XYZ file of C-alpha atoms in Angstrom:
156
model
C -13.867 20.172 -13.988
C -14.647 17.119 -13.635
C -11.400 16.113 -13.997
C -9.783 17.966 -11.602
C -11.551 17.217 -9.092
C -11.656 13.772 -9.457
C -7.508 14.655 -9.478
C -7.940 16.522 -6.552
C -10.317 13.753 -5.252
C -7.884 10.583 -6.257
C -4.487 13.138 -4.238
C -6.302 13.251 -0.587
C -7.923 9.342 -1.334
C -3.635 8.918 -1.486
C -2.646 11.180 1.038
C -5.078 9.707 3.581
C -3.492 5.962 2.770
C -0.500 7.561 3.609
C -0.856 8.833 7.107
C -3.211 6.261 8.316
C 0.184 3.632 7.421
C 2.001 4.665 10.461
C -1.380 5.404 12.465
C -0.778 1.832 15.149
C 3.408 2.769 16.712
C 2.830 3.982 19.975
C 6.244 6.129 19.360
C 8.102 7.528 15.965
C 10.589 9.914 16.522
C 13.952 11.052 14.252
C 17.240 13.042 14.959
C 18.055 15.031 12.667
C 22.847 14.767 12.383
C 24.573 17.160 12.022
C 25.680 18.084 7.812
C 29.538 18.587 8.889
C 29.753 14.704 10.961
C 27.932 12.230 13.037
C 30.992 12.237 15.717
C 31.297 9.371 17.561
C 30.685 12.077 20.878
C 27.523 12.914 19.911
C 24.996 10.309 21.434
C 21.414 9.963 20.004
C 18.869 9.989 23.109
C 15.161 9.348 22.957
C 13.055 9.634 25.507
C 9.465 7.550 24.624
C 6.154 7.653 26.429
C 4.793 3.757 27.948
C 1.723 4.098 26.739
C 1.357 0.591 28.604
C 3.985 -1.280 31.103
C 3.065 -4.135 30.269
C 2.317 -5.315 26.686
C 5.259 -6.529 24.147
C 6.830 -3.611 21.283
C 9.121 -4.290 18.577
C 11.657 -1.884 18.928
C 13.288 -0.405 15.002
C 16.143 1.321 14.622
C 15.731 3.780 11.581
C 18.785 5.309 9.573
C 18.787 8.100 7.181
C 21.868 8.356 4.298
C 23.356 9.646 1.297
C 25.134 8.741 -2.004
C 28.297 10.326 0.671
C 28.258 7.912 3.105
C 31.697 6.624 2.994
C 31.516 2.506 3.950
C 29.445 -0.598 3.135
C 28.155 -0.711 6.897
C 26.997 1.176 9.896
C 28.274 0.306 13.577
C 26.484 1.402 16.495
C 26.410 1.077 20.012
C 22.533 1.058 21.412
C 21.203 1.193 24.623
C 18.140 0.918 26.495
C 16.862 -0.320 29.900
C 14.249 -3.199 30.306
C 11.182 -3.821 31.883
C 12.847 -4.684 35.064
C 15.143 -2.032 35.094
C 18.498 -3.906 33.584
C 20.695 -1.649 31.602
C 20.746 -3.787 28.306
C 23.219 -2.368 25.344
C 24.225 -3.738 22.000
C 26.559 -3.369 19.839
C 24.304 -3.137 16.041
C 26.142 -3.273 11.802
C 23.510 -2.109 9.953
C 25.048 -3.311 6.809
C 23.548 -0.058 4.030
C 25.354 -1.980 0.705
C 25.916 -4.699 -0.480
C 29.337 -6.788 -1.216
C 29.417 -4.607 -5.016
C 27.961 -1.215 -3.887
C 24.666 -0.945 -4.193
C 22.611 0.307 -0.878
C 19.767 -1.226 0.332
C 16.969 -0.392 1.831
C 14.285 2.650 0.048
C 15.368 5.038 -1.368
C 14.582 8.787 -2.435
C 17.418 10.465 -4.606
C 20.153 10.269 -3.249
C 18.900 9.785 0.027
C 18.802 5.555 1.109
C 15.952 5.002 4.025
C 16.787 1.882 6.619
C 15.066 0.224 9.136
C 16.401 -2.655 11.566
C 15.332 -4.522 14.158
C 16.644 -3.903 17.376
C 13.910 -6.662 20.390
C 10.754 -7.990 19.037
C 10.103 -8.326 22.300
C 10.381 -4.943 24.381
C 8.725 -4.148 27.368
C 8.246 0.304 28.562
C 10.865 1.114 31.707
C 10.273 3.518 33.940
C 11.240 7.177 32.272
C 12.772 4.948 28.642
C 15.857 6.401 27.281
C 17.014 4.347 24.525
C 20.278 6.020 23.199
C 21.811 5.307 20.576
C 26.904 6.578 19.353
C 28.516 5.317 16.029
C 30.571 3.064 16.878
C 33.056 3.146 13.851
C 36.402 3.833 13.799
C 36.515 7.630 12.225
C 36.125 9.997 14.759
C 33.535 11.206 12.622
C 31.519 9.654 10.115
C 29.602 12.065 6.934
C 26.319 10.943 5.744
C 24.184 9.424 7.840
C 21.495 12.998 7.868
C 18.933 10.985 10.386
C 18.248 8.727 13.251
C 15.272 6.815 14.549
C 14.004 4.495 16.658
C 9.946 3.037 15.679
C 7.783 1.229 18.422
C 5.197 -0.886 17.971
C 2.754 -3.237 18.554
C 4.418 -6.560 18.143
C 2.836 -8.012 15.593
C 3.288 -12.554 16.606
């Protein structure tokens, strides 16, 4: 009986520590992509709320993929408005595997997750929108399951 209580206590402590890890994120959101593939014309939109327009934040791109993804990298168009109201668009190359085909990033089962820093001086503007569009040569790519952004206070 005491052993069961110990196991339950350890599990509760582990769960509490796991949930507190992302507490400092200002925004963390994923869009699940269709199982039949991500089409070029399907732009993923994120609308984070502005907690503080004067603060400096780190903007991360997070993606999840599985072993069905056919390429070593993923090219994306990422756009957002900076604090001065200027549209900022970057072409981002996400390297998902090394030259030997070994997937990078963390994973569980056949899924892998990878995070990439997009901007370490991100400041919120009014009506902030972040858009992500796949920029591969194929009109439809398979194997990317989720795409998201995470915004956290800047850590020097």
